Amino acid sequence: MLISMLIDSAAFSNACMCSCRAPCNMAMPTVSMIDASGMKFFSNSVCSSLIEPGVYRLNMGHEGDCFLVPGPVRMNQACLEAMSTPTITARGTEFRDVMARLNSGLRYAFNLTPSSSERKNQSWTGDDGYKVIVVSGSGTAAMEMVMANRFRHNDRVLVPTNGKFGERVAEMGSRFCNVKHLKYEWGRAFDFGEIEEQLARGNWEAVAICHNETSTGITQDATELAEMCQRHGVAFIIDGITSVGGLPVHPNEWGAEAVVVGAQKCTAGPSGIAAIAVNQHFIDRCTAIRNQDDSNPTYYLDILAALKKGDDDQTPWTPAINPAMGWAASLEYLKNEGLEQRWNRCALMAKGVRNLFTDLGFELLADEFFRSSTVTAIMYPDGIDDSWRTRLKDEYDTQVIGAQDHLKGKMFRVGSMGETTVSEMIEGCKRMISCFEDFGMEFSQVEVESYFE
């Protein structure tokens, strides 16, 4: 039985698909009636009415607010509408269809081999042997699932850090294994010589890192670390919450046992849902530890319970149904843009921000050759603090994010991830410059657009 539901499309009819709230003449999919299960909308609008490949808007003029934060990022219209459809049963074929599409989309975002998007057709795995697991929780929950299930209490895990979120990986890991925390100055690159020296001493189970450290705007050299891990026969675990979908990530090439992503960052999905890509060695080790009765206590985050449900396109516990529908829509949008194209767009915007602000006399926090393409950390000049951000938001309708811990009030961060357009970044930078001028700073005239070509 169909129950008709009227969706007022007026709120979306003149909104840009990229969610920047700019008026837009581009034709958008409209939906007036949907099935009570939500699947008629999901299949007809979300999966088939997205923009065509190759027409992704990058340089049209931007109006409205500028939301330049490193996550949670804005979600597009298709994602929002998918989440607003009537909920469906967690154990029916409709949700299995959602999970199959989501799994297939996640494999694309993780840069893994493709899989079918049809249910009951191994949507979660592919020729590379990796399997994707959807977690109804934040990226932190997904990372905890990895650490709690993969290691025994006495396993030695090396965790180098240079920012807040890497330190969180170390702190989290210490609950489940024997962590050695190599703590570097925030924004400084890892000392690879020291890491190599530590690994050469032997008896390590793994190296775990935060790949893209948004607190400091630095990206770790995962290729170098992967080669070290392979030389010394240790596992490589990656918190890729803010890199998967926005930066080049190569799980198979790196031999990573597990990589974590959060929906609300580079893939522009909703907060509160995450995923893990794991290889067969990871699964075998988790199984062996469980069979030896030497595992850490878990229940909700039991990864073996999740793995048992994968072939059925299901989850062990009640899933985040509507967020899953929204994330599947966002991943369809990512496919339309193209993964490498998104990497390139994020890199273009970050490079433009870096070059613009350094030319204006600002200092960047992160080491030059390790600066992130999804977030840029910029130091405030003397005499300016977070009151500038407040004015930027209130007077210029533009948001960037502040710093954390000991850098609070000394730095701001500009996000260039998700579906942020080049035009929005250009406009946002112009507003930032004007706001700094309100605080008494003087700049020579610059053509902001030229930095983003």
XYZ file of C-alpha atoms in Angstrom:
453
model
C 0.000 0.000 0.000
C 1.360 3.391 -0.991
C 0.969 6.349 1.285
C 1.422 9.597 -0.563
C 3.480 12.341 0.952
C 3.820 15.826 -0.440
C 7.272 17.345 -0.276
C 7.346 21.100 -0.623
C 10.182 21.640 -3.058
C 10.107 25.414 -2.713
C 12.853 25.346 -0.126
C 15.119 23.584 -2.602
C 13.951 24.851 -5.983
C 16.450 27.719 -6.135
C 19.201 26.155 -4.028
C 22.489 24.965 -5.412
C 22.967 21.185 -5.382
C 26.281 21.645 -3.584
C 24.401 22.974 -0.529
C 26.151 26.327 -0.518
C 22.723 28.024 -0.425
C 23.567 30.085 -3.477
C 20.775 30.889 -5.921
C 21.246 28.592 -8.885
C 19.574 28.235 -12.266
C 20.720 24.669 -12.677
C 17.858 22.192 -13.055
C 17.360 20.209 -9.875
C 15.489 16.937 -9.397
C 12.058 17.510 -7.899
C 9.952 14.995 -6.067
C 6.332 15.467 -5.098
C 5.130 11.999 -4.100
C 7.083 9.219 -2.486
C 6.466 5.733 -1.292
C 6.035 5.368 2.471
C 9.097 3.113 2.433
C 11.177 5.895 0.967
C 12.624 3.635 -1.720
C 10.698 5.092 -4.647
C 12.307 8.432 -3.921
C 15.667 6.864 -3.173
C 15.906 4.925 -6.415
C 14.277 7.482 -8.708
C 15.721 10.710 -7.342
C 18.796 10.023 -5.292
C 20.278 7.326 -7.504
C 19.250 8.484 -10.976
C 18.556 12.230 -10.900
C 21.869 13.548 -9.643
C 23.889 15.835 -11.862
C 25.519 14.248 -14.868
C 29.254 13.490 -14.715
C 31.375 16.331 -16.022
C 29.022 19.192 -15.137
C 30.088 19.641 -11.528
C 29.987 23.370 -10.787
C 33.348 24.796 -9.785
C 33.627 28.394 -10.883
C 30.185 29.963 -10.986
C 29.759 33.060 -8.839
C 28.871 32.526 -5.201
C 26.230 34.311 -3.166
C 24.961 33.619 0.326
C 26.908 32.378 3.318
C 30.330 30.730 3.128
C 30.749 27.632 5.281
C 34.461 26.831 5.211
C 34.940 24.456 8.121
C 36.755 21.081 8.212
C 33.614 19.145 9.035
C 30.881 18.488 9.639
C 30.413 19.928 6.173
C 27.265 20.921 4.345
C 25.192 18.150 2.809
C 23.700 18.394 -0.652
C 19.999 18.442 -1.461
C 19.831 14.771 -2.425
C 21.396 13.746 0.888
C 19.021 15.936 2.897
C 15.968 14.708 1.014
C 17.024 11.074 1.360
C 17.271 11.520 5.119
C 13.881 13.213 5.250
C 11.991 10.319 3.649
C 9.799 8.126 5.873
C 11.857 5.579 7.727
C 11.875 1.935 6.695
C 12.250 -1.315 8.589
C 15.820 -2.233 9.447
C 15.409 -5.868 8.432
C 13.485 -5.626 5.180
C 14.635 -5.782 1.590
C 14.353 -1.985 1.256
C 17.093 -1.368 3.794
C 19.219 -4.108 2.293
C 18.994 -2.165 -0.966
C 20.206 0.944 0.868
C 23.096 -0.956 2.445
C 24.147 -2.462 -0.877
C 24.307 0.989 -2.467
C 26.084 2.384 0.573
C 28.639 -0.433 0.633
C 29.376 -0.020 -3.064
C 29.715 3.740 -2.665
C 32.038 3.301 0.297
C 34.315 1.015 -1.683
C 34.569 3.780 -4.266
C 35.383 6.399 -1.621
C 37.996 4.114 -0.015
C 39.635 3.748 -3.460
C 39.078 -0.004 -3.487
C 38.101 -2.292 -6.365
C 34.448 -1.891 -7.404
C 31.585 -4.022 -6.197
C 27.957 -4.556 -7.094
C 25.401 -2.131 -5.699
C 22.740 -4.847 -5.717
C 21.762 -6.626 -2.515
C 22.750 -10.243 -2.009
C 25.628 -9.698 -4.415
C 28.705 -9.136 -2.193
C 28.372 -5.346 -2.217
C 30.780 -4.982 0.695
C 33.778 -6.777 -0.837
C 35.768 -6.922 -4.061
C 38.741 -8.450 -5.840
C 41.221 -6.775 -3.469
C 39.853 -8.736 -0.507
C 38.896 -5.703 1.555
C 35.488 -5.579 3.208
C 33.635 -2.452 4.299
C 31.735 -2.293 7.573
C 29.185 0.436 8.302
C 29.184 1.660 11.907
C 26.167 3.427 13.399
C 28.324 5.864 15.325
C 30.895 8.586 14.774
C 34.322 8.046 13.299
C 35.632 7.770 16.847
C 33.343 4.779 17.425
C 34.641 3.150 14.245
C 38.247 3.730 15.297
C 37.507 2.270 18.714
C 35.983 -0.777 17.014
C 39.269 -1.280 15.166
C 41.519 -0.868 18.206
C 39.368 -2.889 20.609
C 38.970 -5.899 18.312
C 42.362 -6.031 16.586
C 44.641 -5.961 19.634
C 45.171 -7.814 22.866
C 45.932 -5.960 26.058
C 49.673 -6.670 25.851
C 50.131 -6.015 22.113
C 52.628 -3.206 21.525
C 51.356 -0.501 19.179
C 53.394 2.514 18.074
C 51.363 5.722 17.675
C 53.233 8.794 16.352
C 51.221 12.026 16.658
C 51.476 15.713 15.790
C 48.027 17.006 16.688
C 44.861 16.571 18.721
C 43.281 13.712 16.805
C 46.420 11.627 16.631
C 46.688 12.037 20.384
C 43.127 10.779 20.615
C 44.154 7.637 18.709
C 46.959 7.103 21.222
C 44.682 7.689 24.200
C 42.001 5.407 22.787
C 44.492 2.686 21.976
C 45.877 2.742 25.507
C 42.511 1.393 26.705
C 42.966 -1.776 24.656
C 46.683 -2.366 24.080
C 50.185 -1.323 25.108
C 50.670 1.995 23.293
C 53.977 3.798 22.894
C 53.102 7.385 22.101
C 55.672 9.234 19.986
C 54.459 12.772 20.564
C 55.775 15.386 18.146
C 55.200 19.127 18.118
C 51.840 20.071 16.643
C 52.188 20.761 12.938
C 55.667 19.236 12.637
C 56.269 16.195 10.454
C 57.054 12.846 12.038
C 60.695 11.947 12.632
C 60.829 8.914 10.339
C 64.292 8.063 11.573
C 62.993 7.699 15.113
C 60.026 5.620 13.962
C 62.335 3.346 11.965
C 64.609 3.000 14.985
C 61.682 2.033 17.205
C 60.414 -0.557 14.736
C 63.888 -2.028 14.295
C 63.911 -2.957 17.976
C 61.195 -5.486 17.180
C 58.203 -6.901 19.018
C 55.696 -4.419 17.615
C 52.223 -5.477 16.562
C 51.244 -2.341 14.647
C 51.673 1.311 13.809
C 48.510 3.428 14.083
C 48.204 6.983 12.801
C 45.775 9.807 12.197
C 46.453 10.244 8.484
C 45.107 13.775 8.062
C 45.438 15.852 11.222
C 42.769 18.549 10.969
C 43.788 20.184 14.253
C 47.068 21.289 12.665
C 46.501 21.060 8.907
C 49.100 18.365 8.293
C 48.924 15.107 6.321
C 51.236 12.245 7.238
C 53.388 10.508 4.630
C 51.420 7.259 4.649
C 53.482 5.784 1.818
C 56.710 6.058 3.813
C 55.063 4.684 6.938
C 53.529 1.805 4.982
C 56.931 0.834 3.614
C 58.357 0.849 7.150
C 55.540 -1.357 8.383
C 56.080 -3.803 5.529
C 59.837 -3.934 6.158
C 59.335 -4.730 9.824
C 56.299 -6.989 9.471
C 53.865 -4.923 11.515
C 50.250 -3.985 10.846
C 49.321 -0.514 9.585
C 46.148 1.044 11.018
C 44.841 4.335 9.619
C 42.423 6.869 11.027
C 41.355 8.275 7.667
C 38.316 10.091 9.030
C 39.267 13.364 7.316
C 41.213 12.001 4.354
C 39.101 9.277 2.695
C 37.214 10.946 -0.150
C 39.312 14.123 -0.040
C 42.940 13.012 -0.290
C 44.712 10.215 -2.155
C 44.241 7.107 -0.005
C 45.493 3.697 -1.184
C 44.619 0.978 1.361
C 45.699 -1.971 -0.787
C 48.903 -0.352 -2.039
C 49.822 0.602 1.526
C 48.909 -2.808 2.897
C 46.733 -1.126 5.504
C 44.856 -3.620 7.653
C 42.138 -1.128 8.539
C 41.126 2.353 7.390
C 38.364 4.396 9.044
C 36.195 7.149 7.530
C 33.568 9.460 9.009
C 30.635 10.424 6.802
C 30.531 14.100 7.764
C 33.956 15.048 6.421
C 35.284 14.591 2.883
C 32.358 12.493 1.636
C 29.856 15.198 2.727
C 27.455 12.843 4.462
C 25.615 13.170 7.777
C 27.245 13.119 11.199
C 26.909 10.038 13.386
C 27.690 7.307 10.868
C 31.071 5.910 9.839
C 32.726 2.981 8.083
C 35.813 0.789 8.175
C 37.658 -0.971 5.354
C 39.485 -4.085 6.594
C 41.585 -6.710 4.835
C 41.601 -10.451 5.389
C 44.642 -10.409 7.672
C 42.817 -8.025 9.989
C 39.805 -10.347 10.057
C 41.983 -13.403 10.682
C 43.776 -11.723 13.591
C 40.520 -10.587 15.205
C 39.145 -14.115 14.873
C 42.288 -15.704 16.306
C 42.321 -13.350 19.288
C 38.665 -14.132 19.993
C 39.268 -17.876 19.708
C 42.186 -17.629 22.127
C 39.862 -15.999 24.642
C 42.306 -13.111 24.858
C 40.197 -10.318 23.407
C 39.173 -6.971 24.820
C 35.559 -6.821 26.019
C 33.180 -5.444 23.391
C 29.494 -5.726 22.671
C 28.076 -2.969 20.478
C 31.473 -2.543 18.789
C 32.026 -6.277 18.207
C 33.527 -6.317 14.726
C 33.077 -10.069 14.286
C 29.349 -9.641 14.848
C 29.346 -6.987 12.121
C 31.308 -9.222 9.755
C 28.768 -12.017 10.133
C 26.084 -9.717 8.693
C 28.025 -8.405 5.706
C 26.974 -10.931 3.089
C 23.350 -10.212 3.964
C 23.761 -6.434 3.530
C 22.866 -6.023 7.168
C 24.131 -4.820 10.553
C 24.145 -6.683 13.885
C 22.260 -3.956 15.749
C 19.641 -1.363 14.828
C 21.301 0.714 12.105
C 21.202 4.453 11.547
C 18.617 4.041 8.795
C 18.040 7.572 7.561
C 21.690 8.649 7.881
C 22.591 5.555 5.842
C 20.162 6.667 3.139
C 21.660 10.152 3.175
C 25.234 8.913 3.039
C 24.441 6.640 0.099
C 23.139 9.714 -1.731
C 26.290 11.703 -0.933
C 28.460 8.874 -2.213
C 26.469 8.766 -5.458
C 27.271 12.461 -5.788
C 30.959 11.701 -5.197
C 30.855 9.118 -7.992
C 29.356 11.697 -10.330
C 32.117 14.169 -9.589
C 34.825 11.497 -9.677
C 37.148 10.549 -6.831
C 40.338 11.943 -8.358
C 38.462 15.047 -9.451
C 37.431 15.633 -5.846
C 40.994 15.097 -4.659
C 42.130 17.652 -7.239
C 39.461 20.205 -6.329
C 40.316 19.993 -2.635
C 44.019 20.347 -3.459
C 43.357 23.341 -5.724
C 41.414 25.165 -3.018
C 43.915 24.397 -0.255
C 46.850 25.493 -2.402
C 45.034 28.712 -3.252
C 44.340 29.472 0.409
C 47.944 28.738 1.395
C 49.486 30.862 -1.341
C 47.051 33.731 -0.864
C 47.519 34.076 2.869
C 51.286 33.589 2.819
C 51.518 36.311 0.151
C 49.497 38.523 2.490
C 52.055 37.930 5.239
C 50.377 35.223 7.316
C 52.212 32.203 8.735
C 50.977 28.633 8.342
C 51.322 26.105 11.155
C 52.084 22.885 9.258
C 55.451 21.943 7.776
C 55.627 23.005 4.142
C 55.835 19.624 2.423
C 53.141 17.977 4.547
C 50.318 20.519 4.374
C 46.829 19.121 4.033
C 44.563 19.536 1.022
C 41.397 19.474 3.129
C 42.225 21.999 5.872
C 44.671 24.884 6.218
C 45.844 26.106 9.637
C 46.699 29.832 9.601
C 48.266 31.719 12.519
C 46.678 34.979 13.636
C 48.865 38.069 13.349
C 49.841 39.766 16.609
C 46.935 41.578 18.215
C 44.185 39.501 16.582
C 42.343 36.594 18.168
C 39.077 34.677 17.843
C 37.059 37.887 18.066
C 37.914 38.099 14.363
C 36.089 34.814 13.723
C 33.058 36.084 15.599
C 32.922 39.209 13.456
C 33.510 37.158 10.306
C 30.464 35.064 11.126
C 28.202 37.858 12.333
C 29.091 40.569 9.817
C 30.268 38.602 6.793
C 28.128 35.470 7.001
C 31.264 33.341 6.742
C 32.451 30.575 9.040
C 35.888 29.135 9.603
C 36.929 27.165 12.660
C 39.252 28.003 15.548
C 42.128 26.082 17.104
C 42.245 23.603 19.965
C 44.050 23.271 23.277
C 47.215 25.398 23.578
C 46.674 26.999 20.150
C 43.178 28.251 20.946
C 42.866 31.924 20.060
C 46.147 31.854 18.135
C 45.068 30.240 14.893
C 42.118 29.640 12.584
C 41.460 26.779 10.173
C 39.912 26.898 6.705
C 38.239 23.729 5.454
C 38.431 22.739 1.785
C 36.688 19.382 1.915
C 33.390 17.843 0.902
C 31.436 19.659 -1.788
C 32.780 23.151 -1.103
C 33.051 24.889 -4.471
C 35.947 26.980 -5.713
C 33.603 29.957 -6.058
C 32.576 29.673 -2.411
C 36.225 29.513 -1.352
C 37.094 32.584 -3.423
C 34.222 34.577 -1.960
C 35.065 33.386 1.546
C 38.681 34.492 1.177
C 37.575 37.940 0.020
C 35.393 38.260 3.093
C 38.204 37.101 5.374
C 40.503 39.770 3.951
C 37.837 42.442 4.451
C 37.299 41.311 8.026
C 41.027 41.503 8.760
C 40.983 45.035 7.350
C 38.242 45.835 9.873
C 40.798 44.910 12.545
C 43.276 47.451 11.195
C 45.341 45.281 8.872
C 46.440 46.737 5.551
C 47.103 44.694 2.431
C 48.236 45.465 -1.071
C 45.492 44.812 -3.576
C 45.322 41.180 -4.689
C 43.261 39.378 -7.298
C 41.925 36.524 -5.196
C 40.588 34.612 -8.197
C 44.087 34.231 -9.644
C 45.106 32.014 -6.728
C 42.479 29.422 -7.625
C 43.136 28.911 -11.326
